[in-house]
PDB file of C-alpha atoms and ligand atoms in Angstrom:
ATOM      1  CA  MET A  11     -14.522  25.666   8.330  1.00 59.00           C
ATOM      2  CA  LYS A  12     -12.592  22.450   8.173  1.00 67.00           C
ATOM      3  CA  ILE A  13     -13.088  20.053  10.980  1.00 74.00           C
ATOM      4  CA  ILE A  14     -10.004  19.239  13.069  1.00 80.00           C
ATOM      5  CA  GLN A  15      -9.872  15.675  11.801  1.00 76.00           C
ATOM      6  CA  GLU A  16      -9.566  16.890   8.191  1.00 77.00           C
ATOM      7  CA  LEU A  17      -6.836  19.368   9.138  1.00 75.00           C
ATOM      8  CA  GLU A  18      -4.910  16.597  10.866  1.00 75.00           C
ATOM      9  CA  GLN A  19      -5.372  14.392   7.821  1.00 76.00           C
ATOM     10  CA  ASP A  20      -3.915  17.142   5.586  1.00 78.00           C
ATOM     11  CA  GLN A  21      -0.839  17.289   7.823  1.00 82.00           C
ATOM     12  CA  LEU A  22      -0.334  13.541   7.651  1.00 91.00           C
ATOM     13  CA  VAL A  23      -0.197  13.607   3.856  1.00 97.00           C
ATOM     14  CA  VAL A  24       3.139  15.432   4.056  1.00 97.00           C
ATOM     15  CA  ASN A  25       4.612  12.299   5.671  1.00 96.00           C
ATOM     16  CA  ALA A  26       3.623  10.095   2.738  1.00 97.00           C
ATOM     17  CA  PRO A  27       6.765   8.654   1.104  1.00 97.00           C
ATOM     18  CA  PHE A  28       5.702   9.931  -2.335  1.00 98.00           C
ATOM     19  CA  VAL A  29       5.248  13.497  -0.993  1.00 98.00           C
ATOM     20  CA  GLN A  30       8.629  13.312   0.751  1.00 98.00           C
ATOM     21  CA  GLU A  31      10.216  12.120  -2.501  1.00 98.00           C
ATOM     22  CA  MET A  32       8.744  15.092  -4.381  1.00 98.00           C
ATOM     23  CA  MET A  33       9.985  17.488  -1.677  1.00 98.00           C
ATOM     24  CA  GLU A  34      13.520  16.064  -1.710  1.00 98.00           C
ATOM     25  CA  THR A  35      13.770  15.821  -5.479  1.00 98.00           C
ATOM     26  CA  THR A  36      12.517  19.310  -6.300  1.00 98.00           C
ATOM     27  CA  TYR A  37      14.910  20.717  -3.696  1.00 98.00           C
ATOM     28  CA  ASN A  38      17.854  18.796  -5.153  1.00 98.00           C
ATOM     29  CA  MET A  39      16.975  19.938  -8.653  1.00 98.00           C
ATOM     30  CA  TRP A  40      16.794  23.542  -7.524  1.00 98.00           C
ATOM     31  CA  ARG A  41      20.167  23.233  -5.750  1.00 98.00           C
ATOM     32  CA  LEU A  42      21.685  21.867  -8.957  1.00 98.00           C
ATOM     33  CA  GLY A  43      20.630  25.144 -10.577  1.00 98.00           C
ATOM     34  CA  TRP A  44      18.281  23.460 -13.018  1.00 98.00           C
ATOM     35  CA  ASP A  45      15.001  24.921 -11.780  1.00 98.00           C
ATOM     36  CA  GLU A  46      15.218  28.660 -11.400  1.00 98.00           C
ATOM     37  CA  ARG A  47      12.065  30.511 -10.348  1.00 98.00           C
ATOM     38  CA  ASN A  48       9.061  28.394 -11.439  1.00 98.00           C
ATOM     39  CA  GLY A  49      11.082  26.358 -13.956  1.00 98.00           C
ATOM     40  CA  GLY A  50      10.483  22.624 -14.095  1.00 98.00           C
ATOM     41  CA  ASN A  51       7.605  20.315 -13.280  1.00 98.00           C
ATOM     42  CA  ILE A  52       7.063  16.708 -12.210  1.00 98.00           C
ATOM     43  CA  SER A  53       4.095  14.346 -12.379  1.00 98.00           C
ATOM     44  CA  TYR A  54       4.140  10.947 -10.721  1.00 98.00           C
ATOM     45  CA  ILE A  55       1.550   8.175 -11.071  1.00 98.00           C
ATOM     46  CA  LEU A  56       0.522   6.882  -7.638  1.00 98.00           C
ATOM     47  CA  LYS A  57      -0.924   3.484  -6.916  1.00 98.00           C
ATOM     48  CA  GLU A  58      -4.374   3.477  -5.355  1.00 97.00           C
ATOM     49  CA  ASP A  59      -3.249   1.493  -2.316  1.00 96.00           C
ATOM     50  CA  GLU A  60      -0.444   3.952  -1.518  1.00 95.00           C
ATOM     51  CA  VAL A  61      -2.798   6.949  -1.886  1.00 96.00           C
ATOM     52  CA  ILE A  62      -5.781   5.763   0.130  1.00 94.00           C
ATOM     53  CA  GLY A  63      -3.664   5.416   3.254  1.00 91.00           C
ATOM     54  CA  TYR A  64      -3.299   9.213   3.175  1.00 96.00           C
ATOM     55  CA  VAL A  65      -6.213  10.793   1.292  1.00 95.00           C
ATOM     56  CA  ASN A  66      -9.876   9.978   0.937  1.00 95.00           C
ATOM     57  CA  PRO A  67     -10.677   9.796  -2.793  1.00 95.00           C
ATOM     58  CA  GLU A  68     -14.312  10.632  -1.973  1.00 96.00           C
ATOM     59  CA  ARG A  69     -13.304  14.006  -0.512  1.00 95.00           C
ATOM     60  CA  VAL A  70     -12.868  16.065  -3.686  1.00 97.00           C
ATOM     61  CA  LEU A  71     -11.652  19.581  -2.905  1.00 97.00           C
ATOM     62  CA  ARG A  72     -12.089  20.938  -6.433  1.00 97.00           C
ATOM     63  CA  THR A  73     -12.611  19.604  -9.923  1.00 98.00           C
ATOM     64  CA  ILE A  74     -10.302  21.076 -12.545  1.00 97.00           C
ATOM     65  CA  SER A  75     -11.378  20.600 -16.166  1.00 96.00           C
ATOM     66  CA  LEU A  76      -8.887  19.602 -18.852  1.00 94.00           C
ATOM     67  CA  ASP A  77      -9.046  21.065 -22.349  1.00 86.00           C
ATOM     68  CA  PHE A  78      -7.937  17.728 -23.787  1.00 89.00           C
ATOM     69  CA  PRO A  79      -9.479  14.437 -22.669  1.00 94.00           C
ATOM     70  CA  VAL A  80      -7.180  11.705 -21.323  1.00 97.00           C
ATOM     71  CA  VAL A  81      -9.447   8.663 -21.193  1.00 97.00           C
ATOM     72  CA  GLU A  82      -6.358   6.418 -21.151  1.00 98.00           C
ATOM     73  CA  LEU A  83      -5.545   7.836 -17.701  1.00 98.00           C
ATOM     74  CA  ALA A  84      -9.092   7.588 -16.297  1.00 98.00           C
ATOM     75  CA  ASN A  85      -9.197   6.951 -12.524  1.00 98.00           C
ATOM     76  CA  LYS A  86      -5.410   7.193 -12.185  1.00 98.00           C
ATOM     77  CA  TYR A  87      -3.883   9.073  -9.257  1.00 98.00           C
ATOM     78  CA  PHE A  88      -1.037  11.582  -9.653  1.00 98.00           C
ATOM     79  CA  ILE A  89       1.055  13.847  -7.541  1.00 98.00           C
ATOM     80  CA  VAL A  90       2.069  16.925  -9.551  1.00 98.00           C
ATOM     81  CA  THR A  91       3.923  20.181  -9.042  1.00 98.00           C
ATOM     82  CA  GLY A  92       1.800  23.331  -9.225  1.00 98.00           C
ATOM     83  CA  SER A  93       1.740  25.956 -11.945  1.00 98.00           C
ATOM     84  CA  GLY A  94       3.913  28.962 -11.078  1.00 98.00           C
ATOM     85  CA  LYS A  95       5.334  27.269  -7.963  1.00 98.00           C
ATOM     86  CA  TYR A  96       9.057  27.422  -7.243  1.00 98.00           C
ATOM     87  CA  PHE A  97      10.983  24.144  -6.819  1.00 98.00           C
ATOM     88  CA  LYS A  98      12.966  25.994  -4.127  1.00 98.00           C
ATOM     89  CA  ASN A  99       9.818  26.285  -2.006  1.00 98.00           C
ATOM     90  CA  VAL A 100       8.244  22.822  -2.351  1.00 98.00           C
ATOM     91  CA  LYS A 101      10.156  21.457   0.635  1.00 98.00           C
ATOM     92  CA  SER A 102       9.020  24.233   2.981  1.00 97.00           C
ATOM     93  CA  ASN A 103       5.495  24.526   1.606  1.00 97.00           C
ATOM     94  CA  PRO A 104       4.435  21.212   0.062  1.00 98.00           C
ATOM     95  CA  ALA A 105       0.656  21.713   0.447  1.00 97.00           C
ATOM     96  CA  GLU A 106       0.769  24.884  -1.648  1.00 98.00           C
ATOM     97  CA  CYS A 107       3.284  23.690  -4.268  1.00 98.00           C
ATOM     98  CA  LEU A 108       2.075  20.104  -4.852  1.00 98.00           C
ATOM     99  CA  GLY A 109      -1.278  18.522  -5.602  1.00 98.00           C
ATOM    100  CA  ILE A 110      -2.675  14.990  -5.450  1.00 98.00           C
ATOM    101  CA  LEU A 111      -5.114  14.455  -8.309  1.00 98.00           C
ATOM    102  CA  LYS A 112      -7.384  11.762  -9.598  1.00 98.00           C
ATOM    103  CA  VAL A 113      -8.388  11.738 -13.258  1.00 98.00           C
ATOM    104  CA  THR A 114     -12.180  11.410 -13.576  1.00 98.00           C
ATOM    105  CA  ASN A 115     -13.859   8.383 -15.063  1.00 98.00           C
ATOM    106  CA  ASP A 116     -14.461  10.289 -18.334  1.00 97.00           C
ATOM    107  CA  GLY A 117     -10.865  11.535 -18.441  1.00 97.00           C
ATOM    108  CA  ASP A 118     -11.969  15.118 -19.078  1.00 97.00           C
ATOM    109  CA  ALA A 119     -11.103  16.575 -15.663  1.00 97.00           C
ATOM    110  CA  VAL A 120      -8.984  16.007 -12.575  1.00 98.00           C
ATOM    111  CA  GLU A 121     -10.247  15.943  -9.001  1.00 98.00           C
ATOM    112  CA  LEU A 122      -8.007  17.644  -6.464  1.00 98.00           C
ATOM    113  CA  LEU A 123      -7.713  15.466  -3.344  1.00 97.00           C
ATOM    114  CA  TRP A 124      -4.959  17.338  -1.502  1.00 97.00           C
ATOM    115  CA  GLY A 125      -2.669  20.353  -1.900  1.00 98.00           C
ATOM    116  CA  LEU A 126      -2.574  23.244  -4.390  1.00 98.00           C
ATOM    117  CA  THR A 127      -3.941  25.409  -1.589  1.00 97.00           C
ATOM    118  CA  GLY A 128      -4.982  28.968  -2.433  1.00 96.00           C
ATOM    119  CA  ASP A 129      -6.661  27.955  -5.697  1.00 96.00           C
ATOM    120  CA  GLY A 130      -3.416  26.660  -7.252  1.00 98.00           C
ATOM    121  CA  LYS A 131      -3.421  24.853 -10.578  1.00 98.00           C
ATOM    122  CA  PRO A 132      -1.451  21.820 -11.765  1.00 98.00           C
ATOM    123  CA  THR A 133       1.703  22.485 -13.809  1.00 97.00           C
ATOM    124  CA  SER A 134       1.327  24.522 -17.004  1.00 94.00           C
ATOM    125  CA  GLU A 135       2.959  21.588 -18.812  1.00 95.00           C
ATOM    126  CA  LEU A 136       0.153  19.183 -17.850  1.00 94.00           C
ATOM    127  CA  PRO A 137      -0.654  18.456 -21.553  1.00 90.00           C
ATOM    128  CA  SER A 138       2.954  17.351 -22.191  1.00 93.00           C
ATOM    129  CA  HIS A 139       2.972  15.308 -19.001  1.00 97.00           C
ATOM    130  CA  PHE A 140      -0.349  13.552 -19.506  1.00 98.00           C
ATOM    131  CA  ILE A 141       0.151  12.750 -23.195  1.00 97.00           C
ATOM    132  CA  SER A 142       3.689  11.553 -22.455  1.00 98.00           C
ATOM    133  CA  HIS A 143       2.408   9.305 -19.645  1.00 98.00           C
ATOM    134  CA  ILE A 144      -0.004   7.740 -22.145  1.00 98.00           C
ATOM    135  CA  ALA A 145       2.838   7.174 -24.642  1.00 98.00           C
ATOM    136  CA  ARG A 146       5.194   5.686 -22.049  1.00 98.00           C
ATOM    137  CA  LEU A 147       2.525   3.423 -20.504  1.00 98.00           C
ATOM    138  CA  ARG A 148       2.042   1.899 -23.959  1.00 98.00           C
ATOM    139  CA  GLN A 149       5.739   0.942 -23.911  1.00 97.00           C
ATOM    140  CA  ASP A 150       6.186   0.101 -20.244  1.00 98.00           C
ATOM    141  CA  GLU A 151       3.392  -0.851 -17.862  1.00 98.00           C
ATOM    142  CA  LYS A 152       5.642  -0.006 -14.899  1.00 98.00           C
ATOM    143  CA  HIS A 153       6.147   3.584 -16.131  1.00 98.00           C
ATOM    144  CA  ARG A 154       5.267   6.202 -13.477  1.00 98.00           C
ATOM    145  CA  VAL A 155       7.176   9.480 -13.769  1.00 98.00           C
ATOM    146  CA  ILE A 156       7.483  12.409 -16.181  1.00 98.00           C
ATOM    147  CA  MET A 157      10.008  15.060 -15.174  1.00 98.00           C
ATOM    148  CA  HIS A 158      10.751  18.355 -16.912  1.00 98.00           C
ATOM    149  CA  THR A 159      13.703  20.513 -15.938  1.00 98.00           C
ATOM    150  CA  HIS A 160      15.915  23.319 -17.238  1.00 98.00           C
ATOM    151  CA  ALA A 161      19.162  21.326 -16.989  1.00 98.00           C
ATOM    152  CA  THR A 162      21.795  23.981 -17.642  1.00 98.00           C
ATOM    153  CA  ASN A 163      24.329  22.175 -19.802  1.00 98.00           C
ATOM    154  CA  ILE A 164      21.719  20.389 -21.899  1.00 98.00           C
ATOM    155  CA  ILE A 165      20.292  23.833 -22.728  1.00 98.00           C
ATOM    156  CA  ALA A 166      23.778  25.247 -23.402  1.00 98.00           C
ATOM    157  CA  MET A 167      24.557  22.366 -25.735  1.00 98.00           C
ATOM    158  CA  THR A 168      21.473  23.155 -27.844  1.00 98.00           C
ATOM    159  CA  PHE A 169      23.129  26.475 -28.729  1.00 98.00           C
ATOM    160  CA  THR A 170      26.396  25.017 -29.917  1.00 97.00           C
ATOM    161  CA  HIS A 171      25.758  21.448 -31.098  1.00 98.00           C
ATOM    162  CA  GLU A 172      24.042  20.465 -34.321  1.00 98.00           C
ATOM    163  CA  LEU A 173      20.340  19.875 -33.537  1.00 98.00           C
ATOM    164  CA  ASP A 174      20.237  16.399 -35.020  1.00 98.00           C
ATOM    165  CA  GLU A 175      18.974  13.514 -32.888  1.00 98.00           C
ATOM    166  CA  LYS A 176      21.583  11.024 -34.041  1.00 98.00           C
ATOM    167  CA  SER A 177      24.649  13.225 -33.742  1.00 98.00           C
ATOM    168  CA  PHE A 178      23.439  14.798 -30.472  1.00 98.00           C
ATOM    169  CA  SER A 179      22.884  11.325 -28.975  1.00 98.00           C
ATOM    170  CA  LYS A 180      26.254  10.069 -30.140  1.00 98.00           C
ATOM    171  CA  THR A 181      28.043  13.089 -28.731  1.00 98.00           C
ATOM    172  CA  LEU A 182      26.406  12.485 -25.328  1.00 98.00           C
ATOM    173  CA  TRP A 183      27.250   8.762 -25.472  1.00 98.00           C
ATOM    174  CA  LYS A 184      30.871   9.632 -26.222  1.00 98.00           C
ATOM    175  CA  MET A 185      31.301  12.056 -23.307  1.00 98.00           C
ATOM    176  CA  CYS A 186      30.811   9.561 -20.446  1.00 98.00           C
ATOM    177  CA  THR A 187      31.250   5.802 -20.525  1.00 98.00           C
ATOM    178  CA  GLU A 188      27.966   5.097 -18.716  1.00 98.00           C
ATOM    179  CA  CYS A 189      25.713   7.033 -21.127  1.00 98.00           C
ATOM    180  CA  ILE A 190      25.088   4.341 -23.742  1.00 98.00           C
ATOM    181  CA  VAL A 191      24.235   1.910 -20.942  1.00 98.00           C
ATOM    182  CA  VAL A 192      21.791   4.333 -19.261  1.00 98.00           C
ATOM    183  CA  PHE A 193      20.026   5.572 -22.426  1.00 98.00           C
ATOM    184  CA  PRO A 194      20.825   3.120 -25.261  1.00 98.00           C
ATOM    185  CA  GLU A 195      17.865   4.459 -27.268  1.00 98.00           C
ATOM    186  CA  GLY A 196      19.527   7.899 -27.371  1.00 98.00           C
ATOM    187  CA  ILE A 197      17.742  11.226 -26.998  1.00 98.00           C
ATOM    188  CA  ARG A 198      15.084  12.855 -29.148  1.00 98.00           C
ATOM    189  CA  LEU A 199      14.917  16.542 -30.089  1.00 98.00           C
ATOM    190  CA  LEU A 200      11.981  18.798 -30.847  1.00 98.00           C
ATOM    191  CA  PRO A 201      12.221  21.961 -32.898  1.00 98.00           C
ATOM    192  CA  TRP A 202      11.834  25.091 -30.758  1.00 98.00           C
ATOM    193  CA  MET A 203       8.159  25.423 -29.819  1.00 98.00           C
ATOM    194  CA  VAL A 204       6.022  27.523 -27.464  1.00 97.00           C
ATOM    195  CA  PRO A 205       5.837  25.693 -24.113  1.00 96.00           C
ATOM    196  CA  GLY A 206       2.668  24.922 -22.174  1.00 93.00           C
ATOM    197  CA  THR A 207       0.632  24.106 -25.287  1.00 94.00           C
ATOM    198  CA  ASN A 208      -1.166  20.955 -26.433  1.00 93.00           C
ATOM    199  CA  GLU A 209       1.031  21.065 -29.600  1.00 96.00           C
ATOM    200  CA  ILE A 210       4.322  20.740 -27.734  1.00 97.00           C
ATOM    201  CA  GLY A 211       2.642  18.103 -25.568  1.00 96.00           C
ATOM    202  CA  LYS A 212       1.712  15.992 -28.578  1.00 97.00           C
ATOM    203  CA  ALA A 213       5.131  16.439 -30.192  1.00 98.00           C
ATOM    204  CA  THR A 214       6.893  15.435 -26.948  1.00 98.00           C
ATOM    205  CA  ALA A 215       4.682  12.381 -26.499  1.00 97.00           C
ATOM    206  CA  GLU A 216       5.315  11.251 -30.086  1.00 98.00           C
ATOM    207  CA  LYS A 217       9.038  11.221 -29.331  1.00 98.00           C
ATOM    208  CA  MET A 218       8.361   9.411 -26.045  1.00 98.00           C
ATOM    209  CA  GLU A 219       6.932   6.469 -28.005  1.00 97.00           C
ATOM    210  CA  ASP A 220      10.448   5.083 -28.350  1.00 97.00           C
ATOM    211  CA  ALA A 221      12.655   7.159 -26.045  1.00 98.00           C
ATOM    212  CA  ARG A 222      12.708   8.377 -22.447  1.00 98.00           C
ATOM    213  CA  LEU A 223      14.594  11.645 -22.991  1.00 99.00           C
ATOM    214  CA  VAL A 224      13.242  14.483 -25.124  1.00 98.00           C
ATOM    215  CA  ILE A 225      15.164  17.747 -25.406  1.00 98.00           C
ATOM    216  CA  TRP A 226      13.418  21.062 -25.989  1.00 98.00           C
ATOM    217  CA  PRO A 227      16.101  23.307 -27.560  1.00 98.00           C
ATOM    218  CA  PHE A 228      16.881  26.535 -25.666  1.00 98.00           C
ATOM    219  CA  HIS A 229      14.514  25.399 -22.899  1.00 98.00           C
ATOM    220  CA  GLY A 230      15.214  22.077 -21.176  1.00 98.00           C
ATOM    221  CA  ILE A 231      14.582  18.372 -21.117  1.00 98.00           C
ATOM    222  CA  PHE A 232      11.783  15.871 -20.456  1.00 98.00           C
ATOM    223  CA  GLY A 233      12.561  12.506 -18.882  1.00 98.00           C
ATOM    224  CA  ALA A 234      10.400   9.448 -18.221  1.00 98.00           C
ATOM    225  CA  GLY A 235      10.869   6.485 -15.914  1.00 98.00           C
ATOM    226  CA  GLU A 236       9.495   3.908 -13.517  1.00 98.00           C
ATOM    227  CA  SER A 237      10.464   5.838 -10.388  1.00 98.00           C
ATOM    228  CA  ILE A 238      11.500   9.319  -9.326  1.00 98.00           C
ATOM    229  CA  ASP A 239      15.040   8.078  -8.681  1.00 98.00           C
ATOM    230  CA  GLU A 240      15.386   6.408 -12.058  1.00 98.00           C
ATOM    231  CA  THR A 241      13.990   9.410 -13.950  1.00 98.00           C
ATOM    232  CA  PHE A 242      16.168  11.851 -12.054  1.00 98.00           C
ATOM    233  CA  GLY A 243      19.195   9.602 -12.639  1.00 98.00           C
ATOM    234  CA  LEU A 244      18.467   9.460 -16.360  1.00 98.00           C
ATOM    235  CA  ILE A 245      18.328  13.246 -16.698  1.00 99.00           C
ATOM    236  CA  GLU A 246      21.329  13.624 -14.389  1.00 98.00           C
ATOM    237  CA  THR A 247      23.393  11.301 -16.608  1.00 98.00           C
ATOM    238  CA  ALA A 248      22.537  13.191 -19.805  1.00 99.00           C
ATOM    239  CA  GLU A 249      23.166  16.512 -18.074  1.00 99.00           C
ATOM    240  CA  LYS A 250      26.575  15.297 -16.842  1.00 98.00           C
ATOM    241  CA  ALA A 251      27.568  14.295 -20.379  1.00 98.00           C
ATOM    242  CA  ALA A 252      26.403  17.696 -21.646  1.00 98.00           C
ATOM    243  CA  GLN A 253      28.489  19.375 -18.955  1.00 98.00           C
ATOM    244  CA  VAL A 254      31.589  17.433 -19.979  1.00 98.00           C
ATOM    245  CA  TYR A 255      30.913  18.355 -23.612  1.00 98.00           C
ATOM    246  CA  MET A 256      30.528  22.051 -22.805  1.00 98.00           C
ATOM    247  CA  LEU A 257      33.685  22.068 -20.659  1.00 97.00           C
ATOM    248  CA  ALA A 258      35.833  20.112 -23.103  1.00 96.00           C
ATOM    249  CA  SER A 259      34.647  21.853 -26.259  1.00 96.00           C
ATOM    250  CA  ALA A 260      35.259  25.288 -24.736  1.00 92.00           C
ATOM    251  CA  HIS A 261      38.981  24.646 -24.519  1.00 91.00           C
ATOM    252  CA  ARG A 262      41.423  25.635 -27.236  1.00 86.00           C
ATOM    253  CA  GLY A 263      41.495  22.931 -29.851  1.00 89.00           C
ATOM    254  CA  GLY A 264      38.138  21.597 -28.628  1.00 91.00           C
ATOM    255  CA  ILE A 265      37.607  17.869 -28.192  1.00 93.00           C
ATOM    256  CA  SER A 266      40.676  15.967 -29.493  1.00 94.00           C
ATOM    257  CA  GLN A 267      39.458  12.435 -28.743  1.00 95.00           C
ATOM    258  CA  ASP A 268      36.387  10.686 -27.422  1.00 96.00           C
ATOM    259  CA  ILE A 269      34.858   7.213 -26.969  1.00 98.00           C
ATOM    260  CA  THR A 270      34.920   5.586 -30.425  1.00 98.00           C
ATOM    261  CA  ASP A 271      32.033   3.834 -32.201  1.00 98.00           C
ATOM    262  CA  GLN A 272      33.800   0.501 -31.611  1.00 98.00           C
ATOM    263  CA  GLN A 273      34.116   1.255 -27.897  1.00 98.00           C
ATOM    264  CA  LEU A 274      30.400   2.170 -27.757  1.00 98.00           C
ATOM    265  CA  ALA A 275      29.601  -1.188 -29.360  1.00 98.00           C
ATOM    266  CA  ASP A 276      31.880  -2.956 -26.844  1.00 98.00           C
ATOM    267  CA  LEU A 277      30.103  -1.217 -23.959  1.00 98.00           C
ATOM    268  CA  ALA A 278      26.669  -2.176 -25.293  1.00 98.00           C
ATOM    269  CA  LYS A 279      27.796  -5.787 -25.558  1.00 98.00           C
ATOM    270  CA  ALA A 280      29.400  -5.848 -22.114  1.00 98.00           C
ATOM    271  CA  PHE A 281      26.338  -4.338 -20.423  1.00 98.00           C
ATOM    272  CA  ASN A 282      23.828  -6.199 -22.547  1.00 98.00           C
ATOM    273  CA  VAL A 283      21.948  -3.169 -23.908  1.00 98.00           C
ATOM    274  CA  GLU A 284      20.755  -2.625 -27.456  1.00 98.00           C
ATOM    275  CA  PRO A 285      21.829   0.764 -28.753  1.00 98.00           C
ATOM    276  CA  ASN A 286      19.524   2.533 -31.204  1.00 98.00           C
ATOM    277  CA  LYS A 287      20.329   0.924 -34.567  1.00 97.00           C
ATOM    278  CA  ASN A 288      19.763   4.214 -36.417  1.00 98.00           C
ATOM    279  CA  TYR A 289      22.425   5.862 -34.285  1.00 98.00           C
ATOM    280  CA  LEU A 290      25.166   3.200 -34.021  1.00 97.00           C
TER     281      LEU A 290
HETATM  282  O1  LIG B 323       6.908  25.187 -15.123  1.00 63.18           O
HETATM  283  O2  LIG B 323       9.269  24.923 -16.914  1.00 63.18           O
HETATM  284  O3  LIG B 323       8.110  24.872 -19.279  1.00 63.18           O
HETATM  285  C1  LIG B 323       7.568  26.140 -15.883  1.00 63.18           C
HETATM  286  C2  LIG B 323       8.220  25.514 -17.035  1.00 63.18           C
HETATM  287  C3  LIG B 323       7.526  25.630 -18.309  1.00 63.18           C
HETATM  288 ZN1  LIG B 324      10.265  24.577 -18.735  1.00 63.18          ZN
END
């Protein structure tokens, strides 16, 4: 039996800004129609000083072993969505749908410090998340978030557009003026692969070495960023461009004009971003 103090502590965790952010974001993503059923997952690196105000790192509820070691993430704290949990329900049941984890010193397991009640497990895409975090941290020490979602129009576009990273990126850039400014490195594409495996995790992370958006054809998208807001905004921008593409290309005659290469170059110059040289 838990003592009252521990029960009260568990309640307080829900008020933590990072838990509130996860609750709001998953709900928004579900309302956008991106995360049907248990689709989608998020992992968010937490700073020790923001965690210890809410959970006691010495009070380990369970230790969950990893089948791939992540020594690079040793002793890091994360909040993650749970395997099989519905984004729709995170807001009303955060303690069951979310978990706060600490990677062990050896990097071969995670210690559950809060949440995932009822023997829940971290997201099935934990390999993709953890290996991608390692890749992004190599590029950006302020990196904190990996987000996976079934963004509808991005998925639709993988059925109709050529699955080539350069042409896919350029099409997205040309659908909305802000795109080249928001993701000047373009997107990366994987071949279709079975999700939830270490293989798709490694392939995603390889692409994350020099990009923050990786598309899984016929499945969804992975985004990376320094905050929940920035990562969500990145995916939202690509999804909006994909929506415009799907709407415009569905009309008779298809797309008659778009933003030209010269205009993309002008935008990059005006907003001081360096577009991927292989793409433009
Ligand atoms: O969490 O989205 O890719 C369910 C998924 C698997
Ligand atoms: Zn998925």
